[in-house]
Structure formats: structure tokens, C-alpha cells
Short mmCIF file of C-alpha atoms and ligand atoms in Angstrom, two decimals:
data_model
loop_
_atom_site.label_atom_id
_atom_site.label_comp_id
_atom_site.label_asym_id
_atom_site.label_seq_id
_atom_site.Cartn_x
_atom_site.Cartn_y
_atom_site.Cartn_z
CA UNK A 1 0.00 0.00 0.00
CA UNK A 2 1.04 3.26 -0.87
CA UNK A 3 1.89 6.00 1.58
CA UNK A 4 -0.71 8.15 0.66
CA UNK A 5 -3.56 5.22 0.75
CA UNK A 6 -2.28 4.36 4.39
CA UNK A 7 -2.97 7.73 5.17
CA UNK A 8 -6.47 7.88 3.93
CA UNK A 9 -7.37 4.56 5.53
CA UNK A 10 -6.07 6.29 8.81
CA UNK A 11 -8.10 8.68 8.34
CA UNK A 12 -11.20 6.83 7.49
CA UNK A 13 -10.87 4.49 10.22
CA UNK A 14 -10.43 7.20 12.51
CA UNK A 15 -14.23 8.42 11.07
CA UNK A 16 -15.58 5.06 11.38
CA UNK A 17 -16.18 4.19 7.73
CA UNK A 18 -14.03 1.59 7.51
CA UNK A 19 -15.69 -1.07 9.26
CA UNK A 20 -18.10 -1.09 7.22
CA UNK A 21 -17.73 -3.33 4.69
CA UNK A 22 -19.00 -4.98 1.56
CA UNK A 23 -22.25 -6.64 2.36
CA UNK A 24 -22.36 -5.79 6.19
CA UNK A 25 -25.66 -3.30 4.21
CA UNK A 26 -27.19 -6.32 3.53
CA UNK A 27 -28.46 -6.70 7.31
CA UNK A 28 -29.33 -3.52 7.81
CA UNK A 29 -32.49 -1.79 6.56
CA UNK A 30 -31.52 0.04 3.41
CA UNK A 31 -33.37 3.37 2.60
CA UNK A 32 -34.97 3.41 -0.79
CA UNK A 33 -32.46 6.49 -2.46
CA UNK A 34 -29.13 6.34 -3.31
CA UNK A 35 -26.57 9.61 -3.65
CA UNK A 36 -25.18 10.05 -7.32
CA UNK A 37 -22.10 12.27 -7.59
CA UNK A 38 -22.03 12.65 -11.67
CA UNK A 39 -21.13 15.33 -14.02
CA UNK A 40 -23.61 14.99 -16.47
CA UNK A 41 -25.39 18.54 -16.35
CA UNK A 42 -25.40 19.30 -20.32
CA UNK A 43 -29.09 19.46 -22.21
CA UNK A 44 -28.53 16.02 -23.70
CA UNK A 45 -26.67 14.02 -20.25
CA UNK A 46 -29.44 15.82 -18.37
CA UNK A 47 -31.52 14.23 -20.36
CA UNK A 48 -29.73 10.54 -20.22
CA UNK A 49 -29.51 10.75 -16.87
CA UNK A 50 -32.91 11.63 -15.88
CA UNK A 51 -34.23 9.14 -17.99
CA UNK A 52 -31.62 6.80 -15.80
CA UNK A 53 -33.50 7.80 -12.93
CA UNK A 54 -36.78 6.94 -13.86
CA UNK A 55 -36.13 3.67 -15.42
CA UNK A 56 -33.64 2.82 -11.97
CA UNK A 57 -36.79 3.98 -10.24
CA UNK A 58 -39.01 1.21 -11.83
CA UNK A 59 -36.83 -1.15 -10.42
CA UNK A 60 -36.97 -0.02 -6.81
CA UNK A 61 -33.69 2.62 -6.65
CA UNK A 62 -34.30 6.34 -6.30
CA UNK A 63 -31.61 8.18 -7.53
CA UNK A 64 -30.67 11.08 -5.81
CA UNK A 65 -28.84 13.57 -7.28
CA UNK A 66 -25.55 15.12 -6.98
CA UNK A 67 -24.35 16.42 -10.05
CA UNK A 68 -21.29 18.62 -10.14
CA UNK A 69 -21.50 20.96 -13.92
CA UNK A 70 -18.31 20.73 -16.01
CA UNK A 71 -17.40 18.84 -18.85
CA UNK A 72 -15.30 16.33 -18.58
CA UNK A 73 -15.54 15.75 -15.00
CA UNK A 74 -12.79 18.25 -14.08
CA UNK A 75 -14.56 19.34 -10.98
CA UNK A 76 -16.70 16.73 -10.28
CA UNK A 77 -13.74 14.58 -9.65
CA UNK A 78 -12.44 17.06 -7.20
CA UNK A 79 -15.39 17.48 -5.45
CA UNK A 80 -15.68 13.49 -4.89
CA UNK A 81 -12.42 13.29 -3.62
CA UNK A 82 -12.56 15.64 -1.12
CA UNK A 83 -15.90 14.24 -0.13
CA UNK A 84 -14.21 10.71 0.16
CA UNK A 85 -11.04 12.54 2.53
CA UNK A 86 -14.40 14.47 4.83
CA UNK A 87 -15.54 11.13 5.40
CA UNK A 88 -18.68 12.01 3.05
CA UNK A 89 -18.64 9.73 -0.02
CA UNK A 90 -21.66 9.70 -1.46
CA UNK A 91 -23.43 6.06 -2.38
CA UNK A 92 -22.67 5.93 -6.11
CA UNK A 93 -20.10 7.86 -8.03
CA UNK A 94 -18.85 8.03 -11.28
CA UNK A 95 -15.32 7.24 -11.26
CA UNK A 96 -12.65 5.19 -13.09
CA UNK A 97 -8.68 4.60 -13.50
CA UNK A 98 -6.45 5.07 -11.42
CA UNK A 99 -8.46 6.64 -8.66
CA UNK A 100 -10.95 3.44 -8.44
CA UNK A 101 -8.34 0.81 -8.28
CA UNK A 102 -6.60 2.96 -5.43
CA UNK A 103 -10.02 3.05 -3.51
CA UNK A 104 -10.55 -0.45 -4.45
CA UNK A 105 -7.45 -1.19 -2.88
CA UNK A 106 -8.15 0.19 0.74
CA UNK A 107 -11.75 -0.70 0.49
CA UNK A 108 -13.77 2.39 0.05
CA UNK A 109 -15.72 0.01 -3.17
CA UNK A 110 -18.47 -2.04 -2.66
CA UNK A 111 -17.47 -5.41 -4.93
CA UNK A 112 -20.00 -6.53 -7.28
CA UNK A 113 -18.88 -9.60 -7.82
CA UNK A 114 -22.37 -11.21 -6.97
CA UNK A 115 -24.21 -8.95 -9.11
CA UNK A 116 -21.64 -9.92 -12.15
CA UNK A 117 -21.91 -13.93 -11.86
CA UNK A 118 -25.94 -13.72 -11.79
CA UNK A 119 -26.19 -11.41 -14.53
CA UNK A 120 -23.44 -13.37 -15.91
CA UNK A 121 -20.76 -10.29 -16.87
CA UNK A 122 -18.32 -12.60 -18.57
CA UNK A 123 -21.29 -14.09 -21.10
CA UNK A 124 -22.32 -10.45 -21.73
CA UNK A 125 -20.03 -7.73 -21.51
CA UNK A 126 -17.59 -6.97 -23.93
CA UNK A 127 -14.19 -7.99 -22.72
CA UNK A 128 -12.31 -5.05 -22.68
CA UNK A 129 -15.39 -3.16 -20.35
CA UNK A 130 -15.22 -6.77 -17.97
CA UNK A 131 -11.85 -5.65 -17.71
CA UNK A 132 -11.68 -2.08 -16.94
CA UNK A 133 -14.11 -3.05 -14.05
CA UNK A 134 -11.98 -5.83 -12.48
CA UNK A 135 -9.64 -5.53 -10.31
CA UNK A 136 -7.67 -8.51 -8.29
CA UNK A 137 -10.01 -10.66 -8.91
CA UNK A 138 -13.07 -8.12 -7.75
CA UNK A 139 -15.78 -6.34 -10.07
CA UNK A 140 -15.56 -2.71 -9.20
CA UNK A 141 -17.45 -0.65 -10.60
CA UNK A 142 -20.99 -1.04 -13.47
CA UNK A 143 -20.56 0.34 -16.72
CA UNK A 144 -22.78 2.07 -18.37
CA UNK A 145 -22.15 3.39 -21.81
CA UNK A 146 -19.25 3.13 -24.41
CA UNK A 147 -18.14 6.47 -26.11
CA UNK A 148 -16.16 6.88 -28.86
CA UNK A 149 -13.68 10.03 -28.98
CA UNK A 150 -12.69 9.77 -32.19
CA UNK A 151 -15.60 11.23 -33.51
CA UNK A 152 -16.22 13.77 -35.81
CA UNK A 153 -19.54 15.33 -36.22
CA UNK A 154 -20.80 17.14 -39.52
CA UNK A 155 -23.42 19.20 -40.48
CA UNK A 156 -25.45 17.26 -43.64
CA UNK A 157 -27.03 20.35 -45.07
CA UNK A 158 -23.77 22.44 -45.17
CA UNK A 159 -22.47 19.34 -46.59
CA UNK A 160 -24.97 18.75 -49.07
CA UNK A 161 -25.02 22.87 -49.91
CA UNK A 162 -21.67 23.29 -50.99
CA UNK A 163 -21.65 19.09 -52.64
CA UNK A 164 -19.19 18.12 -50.72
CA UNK A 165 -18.41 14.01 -49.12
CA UNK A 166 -18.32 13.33 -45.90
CA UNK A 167 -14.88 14.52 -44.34
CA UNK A 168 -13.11 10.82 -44.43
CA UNK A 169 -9.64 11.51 -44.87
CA UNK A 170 -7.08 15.40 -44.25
CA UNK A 171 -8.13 15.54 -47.81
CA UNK A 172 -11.41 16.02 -47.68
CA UNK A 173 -11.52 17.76 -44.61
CA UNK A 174 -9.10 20.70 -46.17
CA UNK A 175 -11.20 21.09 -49.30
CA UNK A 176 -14.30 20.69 -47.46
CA UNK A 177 -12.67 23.38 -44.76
CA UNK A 178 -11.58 26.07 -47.46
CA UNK A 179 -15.16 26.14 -49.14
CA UNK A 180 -16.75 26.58 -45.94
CA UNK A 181 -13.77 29.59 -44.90
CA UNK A 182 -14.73 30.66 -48.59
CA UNK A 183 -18.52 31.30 -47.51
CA UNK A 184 -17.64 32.73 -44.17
CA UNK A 185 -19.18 29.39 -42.78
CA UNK A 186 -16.66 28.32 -39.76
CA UNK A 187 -14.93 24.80 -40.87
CA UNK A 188 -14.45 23.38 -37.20
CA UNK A 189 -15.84 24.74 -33.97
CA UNK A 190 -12.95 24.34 -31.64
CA UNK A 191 -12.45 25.27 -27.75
CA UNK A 192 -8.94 25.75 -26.11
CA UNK A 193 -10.45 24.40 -22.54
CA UNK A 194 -7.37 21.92 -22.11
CA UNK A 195 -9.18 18.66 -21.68
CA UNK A 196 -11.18 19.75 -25.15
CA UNK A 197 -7.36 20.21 -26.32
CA UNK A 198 -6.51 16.49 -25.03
CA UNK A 199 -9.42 14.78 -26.79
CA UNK A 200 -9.09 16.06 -29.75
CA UNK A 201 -5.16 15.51 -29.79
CA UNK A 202 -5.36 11.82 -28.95
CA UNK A 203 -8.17 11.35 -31.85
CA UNK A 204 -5.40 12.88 -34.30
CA UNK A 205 -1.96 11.43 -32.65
CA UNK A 206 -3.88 7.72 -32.92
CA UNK A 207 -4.36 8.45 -36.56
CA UNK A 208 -0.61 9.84 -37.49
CA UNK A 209 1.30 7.25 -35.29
CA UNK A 210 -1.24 4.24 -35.47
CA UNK A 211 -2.43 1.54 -33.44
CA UNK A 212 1.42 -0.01 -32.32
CA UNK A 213 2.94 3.34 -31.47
CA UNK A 214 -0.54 4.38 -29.82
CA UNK A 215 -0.13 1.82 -27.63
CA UNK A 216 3.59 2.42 -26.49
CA UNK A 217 2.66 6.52 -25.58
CA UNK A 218 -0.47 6.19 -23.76
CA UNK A 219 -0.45 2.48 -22.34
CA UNK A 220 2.86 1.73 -21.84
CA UNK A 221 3.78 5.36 -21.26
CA UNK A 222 7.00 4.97 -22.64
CA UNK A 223 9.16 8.32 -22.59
CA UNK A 224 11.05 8.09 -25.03
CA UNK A 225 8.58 7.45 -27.77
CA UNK A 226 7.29 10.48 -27.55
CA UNK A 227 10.21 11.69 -28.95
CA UNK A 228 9.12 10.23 -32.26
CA UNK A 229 8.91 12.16 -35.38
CA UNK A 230 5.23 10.94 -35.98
CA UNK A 231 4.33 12.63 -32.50
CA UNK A 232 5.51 16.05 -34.27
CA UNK A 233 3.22 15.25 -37.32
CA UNK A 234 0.36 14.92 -35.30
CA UNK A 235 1.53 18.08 -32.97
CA UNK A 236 1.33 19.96 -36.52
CA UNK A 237 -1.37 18.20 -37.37
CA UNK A 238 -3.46 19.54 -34.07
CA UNK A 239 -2.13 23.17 -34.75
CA UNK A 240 -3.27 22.98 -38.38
CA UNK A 241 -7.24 22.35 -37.42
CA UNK A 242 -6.86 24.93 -34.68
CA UNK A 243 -6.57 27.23 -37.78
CA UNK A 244 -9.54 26.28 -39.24
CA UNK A 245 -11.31 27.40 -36.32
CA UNK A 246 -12.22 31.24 -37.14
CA UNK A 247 -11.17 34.27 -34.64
CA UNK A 248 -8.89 33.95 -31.57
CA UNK A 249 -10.10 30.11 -30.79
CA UNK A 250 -11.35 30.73 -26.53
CA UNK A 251 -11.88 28.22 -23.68
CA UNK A 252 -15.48 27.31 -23.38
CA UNK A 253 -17.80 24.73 -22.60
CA UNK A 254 -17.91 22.09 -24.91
CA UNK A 255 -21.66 22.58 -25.67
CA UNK A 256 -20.62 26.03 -26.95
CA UNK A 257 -18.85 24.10 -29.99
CA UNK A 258 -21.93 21.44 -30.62
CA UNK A 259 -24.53 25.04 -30.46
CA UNK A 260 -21.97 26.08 -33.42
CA UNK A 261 -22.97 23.08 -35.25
CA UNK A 262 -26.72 23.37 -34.20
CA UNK A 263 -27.27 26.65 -35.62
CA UNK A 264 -25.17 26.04 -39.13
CA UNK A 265 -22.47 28.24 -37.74
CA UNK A 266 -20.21 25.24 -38.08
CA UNK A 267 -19.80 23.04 -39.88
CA UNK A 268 -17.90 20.20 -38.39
CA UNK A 269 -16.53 19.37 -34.66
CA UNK A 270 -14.14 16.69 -33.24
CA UNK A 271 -15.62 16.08 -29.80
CA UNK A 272 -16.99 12.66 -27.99
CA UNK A 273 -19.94 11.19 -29.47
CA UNK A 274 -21.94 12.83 -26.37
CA UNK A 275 -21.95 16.06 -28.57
CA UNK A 276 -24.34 13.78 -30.99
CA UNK A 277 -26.51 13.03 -27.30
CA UNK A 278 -26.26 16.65 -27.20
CA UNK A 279 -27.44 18.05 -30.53
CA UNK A 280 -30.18 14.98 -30.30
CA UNK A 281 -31.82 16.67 -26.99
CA UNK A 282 -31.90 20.22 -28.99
CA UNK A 283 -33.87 18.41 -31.83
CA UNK A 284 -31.52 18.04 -34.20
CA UNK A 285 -31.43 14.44 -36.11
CA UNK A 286 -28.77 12.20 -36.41
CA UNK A 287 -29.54 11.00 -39.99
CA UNK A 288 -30.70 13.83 -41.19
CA UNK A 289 -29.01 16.92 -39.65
CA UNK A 290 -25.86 15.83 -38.72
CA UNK A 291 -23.78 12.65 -39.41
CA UNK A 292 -20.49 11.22 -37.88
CA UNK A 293 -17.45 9.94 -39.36
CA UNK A 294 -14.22 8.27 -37.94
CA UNK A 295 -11.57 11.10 -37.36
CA UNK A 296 -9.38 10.96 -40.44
CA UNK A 297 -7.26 8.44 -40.14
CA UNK A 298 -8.78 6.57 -37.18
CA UNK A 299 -11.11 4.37 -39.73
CA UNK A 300 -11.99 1.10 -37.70
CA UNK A 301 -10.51 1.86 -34.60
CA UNK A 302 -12.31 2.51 -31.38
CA UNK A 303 -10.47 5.28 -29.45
CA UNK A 304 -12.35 4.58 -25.99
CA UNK A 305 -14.32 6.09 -23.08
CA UNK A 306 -16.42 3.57 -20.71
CA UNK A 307 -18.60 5.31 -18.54
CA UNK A 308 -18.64 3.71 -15.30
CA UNK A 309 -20.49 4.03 -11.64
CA UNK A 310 -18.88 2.46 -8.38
CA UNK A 311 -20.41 2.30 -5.27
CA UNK A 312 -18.55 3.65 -2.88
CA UNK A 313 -18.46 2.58 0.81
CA UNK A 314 -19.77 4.74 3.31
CA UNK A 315 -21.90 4.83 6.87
CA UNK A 316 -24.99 4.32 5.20
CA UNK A 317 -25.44 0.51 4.66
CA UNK A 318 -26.61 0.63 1.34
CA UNK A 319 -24.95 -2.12 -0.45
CA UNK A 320 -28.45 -4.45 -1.06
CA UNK A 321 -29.41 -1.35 -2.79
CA UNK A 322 -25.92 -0.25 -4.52
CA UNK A 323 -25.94 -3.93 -5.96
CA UNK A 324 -29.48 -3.40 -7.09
CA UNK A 325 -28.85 -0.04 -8.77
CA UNK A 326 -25.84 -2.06 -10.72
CA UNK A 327 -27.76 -4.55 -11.93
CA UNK A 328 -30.32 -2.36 -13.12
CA UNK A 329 -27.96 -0.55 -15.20
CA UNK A 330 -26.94 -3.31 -16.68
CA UNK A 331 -30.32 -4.64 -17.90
CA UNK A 332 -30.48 -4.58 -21.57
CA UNK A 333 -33.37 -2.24 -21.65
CA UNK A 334 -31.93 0.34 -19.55
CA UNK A 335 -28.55 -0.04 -21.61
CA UNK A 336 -30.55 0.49 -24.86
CA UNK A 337 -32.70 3.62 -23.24
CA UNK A 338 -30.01 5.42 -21.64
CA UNK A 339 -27.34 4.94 -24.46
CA UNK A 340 -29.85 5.64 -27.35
CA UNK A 341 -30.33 9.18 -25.32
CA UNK A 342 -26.36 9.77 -24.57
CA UNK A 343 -24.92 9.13 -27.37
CA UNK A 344 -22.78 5.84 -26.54
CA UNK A 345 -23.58 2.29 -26.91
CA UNK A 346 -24.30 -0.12 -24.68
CA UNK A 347 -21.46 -1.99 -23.02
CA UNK A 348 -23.45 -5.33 -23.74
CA UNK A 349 -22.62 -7.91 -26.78
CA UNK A 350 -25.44 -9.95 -26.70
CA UNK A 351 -27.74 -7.42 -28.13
CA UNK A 352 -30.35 -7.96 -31.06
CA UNK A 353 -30.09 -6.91 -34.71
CA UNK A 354 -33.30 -5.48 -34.19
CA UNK A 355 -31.72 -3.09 -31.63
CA UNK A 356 -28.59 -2.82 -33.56
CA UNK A 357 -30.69 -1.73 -36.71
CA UNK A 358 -32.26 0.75 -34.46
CA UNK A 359 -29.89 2.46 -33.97
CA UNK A 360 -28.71 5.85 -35.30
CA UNK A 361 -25.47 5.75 -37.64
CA UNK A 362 -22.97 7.22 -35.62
CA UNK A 363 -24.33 4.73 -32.53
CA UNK A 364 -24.13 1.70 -34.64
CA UNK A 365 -20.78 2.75 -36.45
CA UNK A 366 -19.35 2.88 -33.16
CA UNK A 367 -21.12 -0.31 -31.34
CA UNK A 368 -20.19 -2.48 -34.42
CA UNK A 369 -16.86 -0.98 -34.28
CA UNK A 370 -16.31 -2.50 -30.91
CA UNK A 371 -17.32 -5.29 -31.28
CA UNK A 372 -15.53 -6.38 -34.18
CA UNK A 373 -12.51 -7.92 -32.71
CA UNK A 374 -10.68 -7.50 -35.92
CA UNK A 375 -10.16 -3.77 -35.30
CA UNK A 376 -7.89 -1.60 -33.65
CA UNK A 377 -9.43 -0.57 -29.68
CA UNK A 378 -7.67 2.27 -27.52
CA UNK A 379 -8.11 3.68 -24.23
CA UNK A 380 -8.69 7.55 -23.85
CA UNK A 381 -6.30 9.21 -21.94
CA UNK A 382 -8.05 12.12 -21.78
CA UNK A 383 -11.27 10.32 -20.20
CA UNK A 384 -9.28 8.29 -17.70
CA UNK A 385 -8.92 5.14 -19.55
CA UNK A 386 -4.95 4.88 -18.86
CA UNK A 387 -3.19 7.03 -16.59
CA UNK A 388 -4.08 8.96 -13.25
CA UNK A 389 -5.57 12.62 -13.47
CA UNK A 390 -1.96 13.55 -12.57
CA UNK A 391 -0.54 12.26 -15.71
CA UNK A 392 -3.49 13.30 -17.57
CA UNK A 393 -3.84 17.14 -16.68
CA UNK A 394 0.02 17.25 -17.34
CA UNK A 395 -0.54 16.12 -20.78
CA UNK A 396 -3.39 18.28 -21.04
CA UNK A 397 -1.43 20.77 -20.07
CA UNK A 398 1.35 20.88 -21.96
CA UNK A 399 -0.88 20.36 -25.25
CA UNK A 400 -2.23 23.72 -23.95
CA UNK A 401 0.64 25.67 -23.89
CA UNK A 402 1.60 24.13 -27.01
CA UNK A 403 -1.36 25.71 -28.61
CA UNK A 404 -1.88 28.94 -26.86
CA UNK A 405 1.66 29.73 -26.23
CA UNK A 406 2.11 28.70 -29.83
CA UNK A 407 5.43 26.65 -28.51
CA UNK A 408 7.46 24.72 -30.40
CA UNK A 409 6.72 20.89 -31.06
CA UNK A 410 9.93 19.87 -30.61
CA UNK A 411 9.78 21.34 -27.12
CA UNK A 412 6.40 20.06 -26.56
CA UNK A 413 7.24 16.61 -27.52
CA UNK A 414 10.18 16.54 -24.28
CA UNK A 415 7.36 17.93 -22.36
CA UNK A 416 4.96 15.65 -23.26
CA UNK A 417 7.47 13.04 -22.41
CA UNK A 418 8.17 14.19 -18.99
CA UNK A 419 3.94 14.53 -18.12
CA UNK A 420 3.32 11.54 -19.14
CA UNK A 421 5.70 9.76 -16.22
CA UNK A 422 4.39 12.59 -14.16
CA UNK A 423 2.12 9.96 -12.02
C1 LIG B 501 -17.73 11.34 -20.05
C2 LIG B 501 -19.04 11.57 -20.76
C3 LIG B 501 -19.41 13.04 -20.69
C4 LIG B 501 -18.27 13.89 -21.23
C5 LIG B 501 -18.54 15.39 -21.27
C6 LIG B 501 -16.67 12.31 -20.55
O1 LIG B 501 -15.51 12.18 -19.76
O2 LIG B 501 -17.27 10.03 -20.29
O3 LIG B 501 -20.05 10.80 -20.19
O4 LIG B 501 -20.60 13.25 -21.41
O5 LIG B 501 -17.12 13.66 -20.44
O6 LIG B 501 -18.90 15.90 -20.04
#
């Protein structure tokens, strides 16, 4: 054990939440709500997870909710830790990487490794998602959804206006981007907020250095790789679509970039395929108003972001209840509801072709993506899939300064090197 996890265990012995643990709830007399610490507070996750509460409501749960705003989670993560170091965790939490497996490990998770054999995980989960939630030989956490980063999100009428195809490759996008400069239309909507910066680079870097080098930056964190010269390509690469972006590019929300696209302002966006959950709960339709593509270069690989909720440990004796909220949210009709309305996919394999057919383009692109175990799958760094929010605001960071500094790449690259160890 770490020094700093011996010092929170101190500390949560010494506010008696230790000794409570998994399935001591199941004697006591749970209370019918459970505390959700979440940040989904945009129009469309609003919208997902309200429709999460009803449907967790059917099934006995009432969700109670804590939602801190902010894209990305950069305060909500924050807020739950210092909750979990007051001795306040709330019941359920959404939370993944590094920080779970540390909490895991002193025993602030609720394992849910009941709720996985009779629902029968291994049969229905995909792999990878089984595996993000294990740890030592425990289930940790439910997942929820599957979202794809490498995303980008067009505007069909623009499109279809100035007869151009769908942005495939750098090709397209640059003739497709100088027509729409041409008309005064803005090619990409763009935000400098640094974790906007992040996803967007890893879309690009996965395309310029491919799957094998991929691999060696963000999962094996290997320094020195980052010294490679297809790390500066894709470092050009991300300063070159900045400049498609109109005026002095700003930080703002990420919403701010989808409205762009909403109100033919824009005309394309690289974002998470939440911004399609998004422009969905404003009315706007996914075959007909806006359609997604692979980011160029990223054609049938699955850059990855697995939304997850673990129940955390606390002195309220919930865990009958915690394991009942899991297994809700892993029923196939809540996974179809809730993803249909977010903009992911469900993290289930066993689902129909009827329900695959139902599905809107960019949802099925990505669901059939995953599943096919003959393509490429990555984990997002910038969502938490790989490295601790230390090592992850460093890169995000230095990607920042990159841009707004407008620092060299060479320079950036040793930085990049350096924050990615920085855990
Ligand atoms: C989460 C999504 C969320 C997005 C924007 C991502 O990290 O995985 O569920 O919609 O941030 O807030």
C-alpha cells in the first residue's frame, strides 16, 4: 500500500467508515435512495440521466442527485475526492482509472462480484469493459455506456449545400474546410479548454502514429517514444485544425462548440460522441441533420471512453441497494434507453439486430466498431482510460501551452514526455 492510501485509511478508520464493509448493508435496513455524484449537467446528459433515474426507479432505486456541472468531469472529480477525505462519499459515483483501483485497494468500493456472476458479466459484456471493471479478482465498478472520442460530427445540409463528401480523410476535410472559410461558414468549432485540447489531440496522434505506437505513448507510457517524429506530425497536425477554427479560438464549454454546429455556424466538430446526445436533446437528427465519421485516419478503430459508476463505501449501509442499482444498469433495456439518449452504446454484446438496426449511424458505427474484434481498440487518456488525473492534466497541459503559447513541437514533444511519467 502506498503512503498516501495508508494515510487515507487512517483517516477513514479514525471516522468510522471503515468497518463497514461490503455486504455488512445487507443486514441492515436500506433506505430506498441512493446519492449520485455525476457530471452529467449538459441538455442532452441531463436528459440521459434523468431518464436513468426513472427507469432505476421502476426497479426499486431512487436516484438522488448530486451532479457537479463541467465537462469532462474536471470538478466533479475534485469534489468526490474531497468528499471521500471528509468522510462524506456519497453512495454511487462516477469514477474510473487510477483513482478506483486505489479506492478499491483500501476498500472504500463495494465489490460486485455477486451482481456480475448472476447477470453473468463474462457471457455479456464486452471484454475489454469486464476488464476495466476488475480488479484482483473483484468487479468494481458497473458500466454504463461506451463512447467513442474519435468522432467527428458534420453538419449534412452544409455538406450537401456546398456538394461536398463526408470529411473521411485530411483531404477532404481541407477542401471541405476552405469552401466553408470561402462562404464565411466556420470549418471546425474548436475550444482551447485543455481537456477539449486532449481529446481532440489523442483522436489525431492515434491516426498519425497508429495503433502499435498508440499503444507504447499512452499504455505503456513509454518516454522516449514520444520523442518520435510521428508525434511532431500529429503536434502539426493539431495546430493545423486549430486554424480552421475562425477568430482567436477561446476556452469554453464544450456545448458552446456542438450550439456552433446546431445553428449552421459550423460546420464540423471533433468532440466525444456525447456532442451527438447533445445536438439529439436540442432536436436536431442524427440521420438527417448531422452525421459522424471516424476522425481521419482513425477508420476502424475505437479510441475509448467507458462510462462507469462504483459504489462507494460509506456509513450508510446501502450495499443491497448499490448492488441493485448495478444490476439495473446493466439490464439490456436500460442499456438500450439510456445509451440511445447519450450518445454511446451499450457496453453489452449480446444485443439484437433489431436493436442494432435501431440504432442511429454514428451509434451503430461505433457499437459495431467494438465489437468487431478484428479492429484496432484504444483507451482515452483524456477520459481516464490509462493514466491517473496527474498524468493526464500534465498532458493536457502541456498540449495547452503548445497551442496557446504557440510553442514549439519539438519542445512540446520533451514535455509531453516528462507529463506523461508525471504519475
Ligand atoms: C464522459 C461523458 C461526458 C463527457 C462530457 C466524458 O468524460 O465520459 O459521459 O458526457 O465527459 O462531459
Amino acid at each position: 500500500m502506498k503512503a498516501r492510501d495508508f494515510w487515507v485509511v487512517v483517516f477513514l478508520a479514525s471516522a468510522g467508515l471503515l468497518p463497514v464493509v461490503q455486504g455488512t448493508g445487507l443486514a441492515q435496513t436500506p433506505s430506498a435512495s441512493l446519492d449520485v455524484l455525476h457530471w452529467w449537467t449538459s441538455v442532452g446528459e441531463r436528459r440521459a440521466a434523468d431518464q436513468l433515474g426513472a427507469l432505476l426507479l421502476h426497479a426499486g432505486v431512487q436516484w438522488n442527485d448530486a451532479a457537479i456541472p463541467g465537462g469532462g468531469g474536471m470538478a466533479a472529480v475534485k469534489v468526490l475526492k474531497s468528499r471521500v477525505l471528509m468522510g462524506d462519499p456519497p453512495d454511487v459515483a462516477q469514477l474510473i482509472g487510477s483513482t478506483l483501483t486505489e479506492w478499491a485497494d483500501v476498500g472504500l468500493v463495494v465489490p460486485l462480484n455477486a451482481v456480475s456472476v448472476r447477470q453473468r458479466w463474462p457471457q455479456v459484456l464486452f471484454p475489454i469493459v469486464l476488464d476495466l471493471v476488475s480488479y484482483k479478482g473483484n468487479v468494481i465498478a458497473a458500466p454504463l455506456g461506451i463512447h467513442r472520442i474519435n468522432t467527428l460530427l458534420y453538419h449534412r445540409g452544409l455538406f450537401a449545400r456546398f456538394g461536398l463528401k463526408p470529411p473521411r480523410t485530411w483531404a477532404d476535410f481541407e477542401t471541405a474546410a476552405r469552401k466553408f472559410s470561402a462562404a464565411g461558414i466556420k470549418p471546425l468549432a474548436w475550444s482551447d479548454e485543455p481537456w477539449q485540447i486532449a481529446t481532440v489531440f489523442e483522436s489525431v496522434l492515434l491516426g498519425e502514429v497508429g495503433p502499435a505506437l498508440y499503444q507504447e505513448l499512452m499504455v505503456q507510457r513509454k518516454s522516449a517514444a514520444w520523442l518520435d517524429p510521428r508525434v511532431d506530425k500529429a503536434l502539426q497536425r493539431l495546430r493545423w485544425l486549430r486554424s480552421f477554427s475562425g477568430n482567436v479560438p477561446s476556452e469554453r464549454a464544450w456545448t458552446a462548440s456542438a450550439r456552433e454546429l446546431m445553428d449552421s455556424t459550423a460546420a464540423m466538430v471533433i468532440m466525444g460522441d456525447w456532442a451527438s446526445g447533445e445536438l439529439m436533446a436540442w432536436g436536431a437528427s442524427p440521420n438527417t441533420d448531422f452525421a459522424c465519421v471516424a476522425v481521419p485516419g482513425t477508420a476502424h478503430m475505437h479510441l475509448y471512453s467507458v462510462d462507469t459508476l462504483a459504489m462507494l463505501v460509506n456509513g450508510r449501509h446501502h450495499a443491497a441497494l448499490q448492488e441493485k442499482m448495478a444490476e439495473s444498469l446493466v439490464d439490456m433495456p436500460v442499456q438500450l434507453t439510456y445509451n440511445r439518449i447519450k450518445g454511446s452504446v451499450p457496453v453489452r454484446r449480446d444485443i439484437s439486430a433489431v436493436s442494432l438496426n435501431a440504432m442511429d449511424g454514428c451509434a451503430r458505427d461505433s457499437w459495431e466498431t467494438f465489437a468487431d474484434t478484428g479492429a484496432s481498440h484504444h483507451p482515452s487518456l483524456a477520459h481516464r482510460m490509462v493514466a491517473d488525473e496527474a498524468a493526464k492534466d500534465a498532458v493536457a497541459h502541456a498540449l495547452w501551452r503548445y497551442l496557446t503559447d504557440d510553442l514549439d513541437a519539438a519542445l512540446t514533444q520533451k514535455r509531453l514526455a516528462v507529463a506523461i511519467r508525471a504519475s
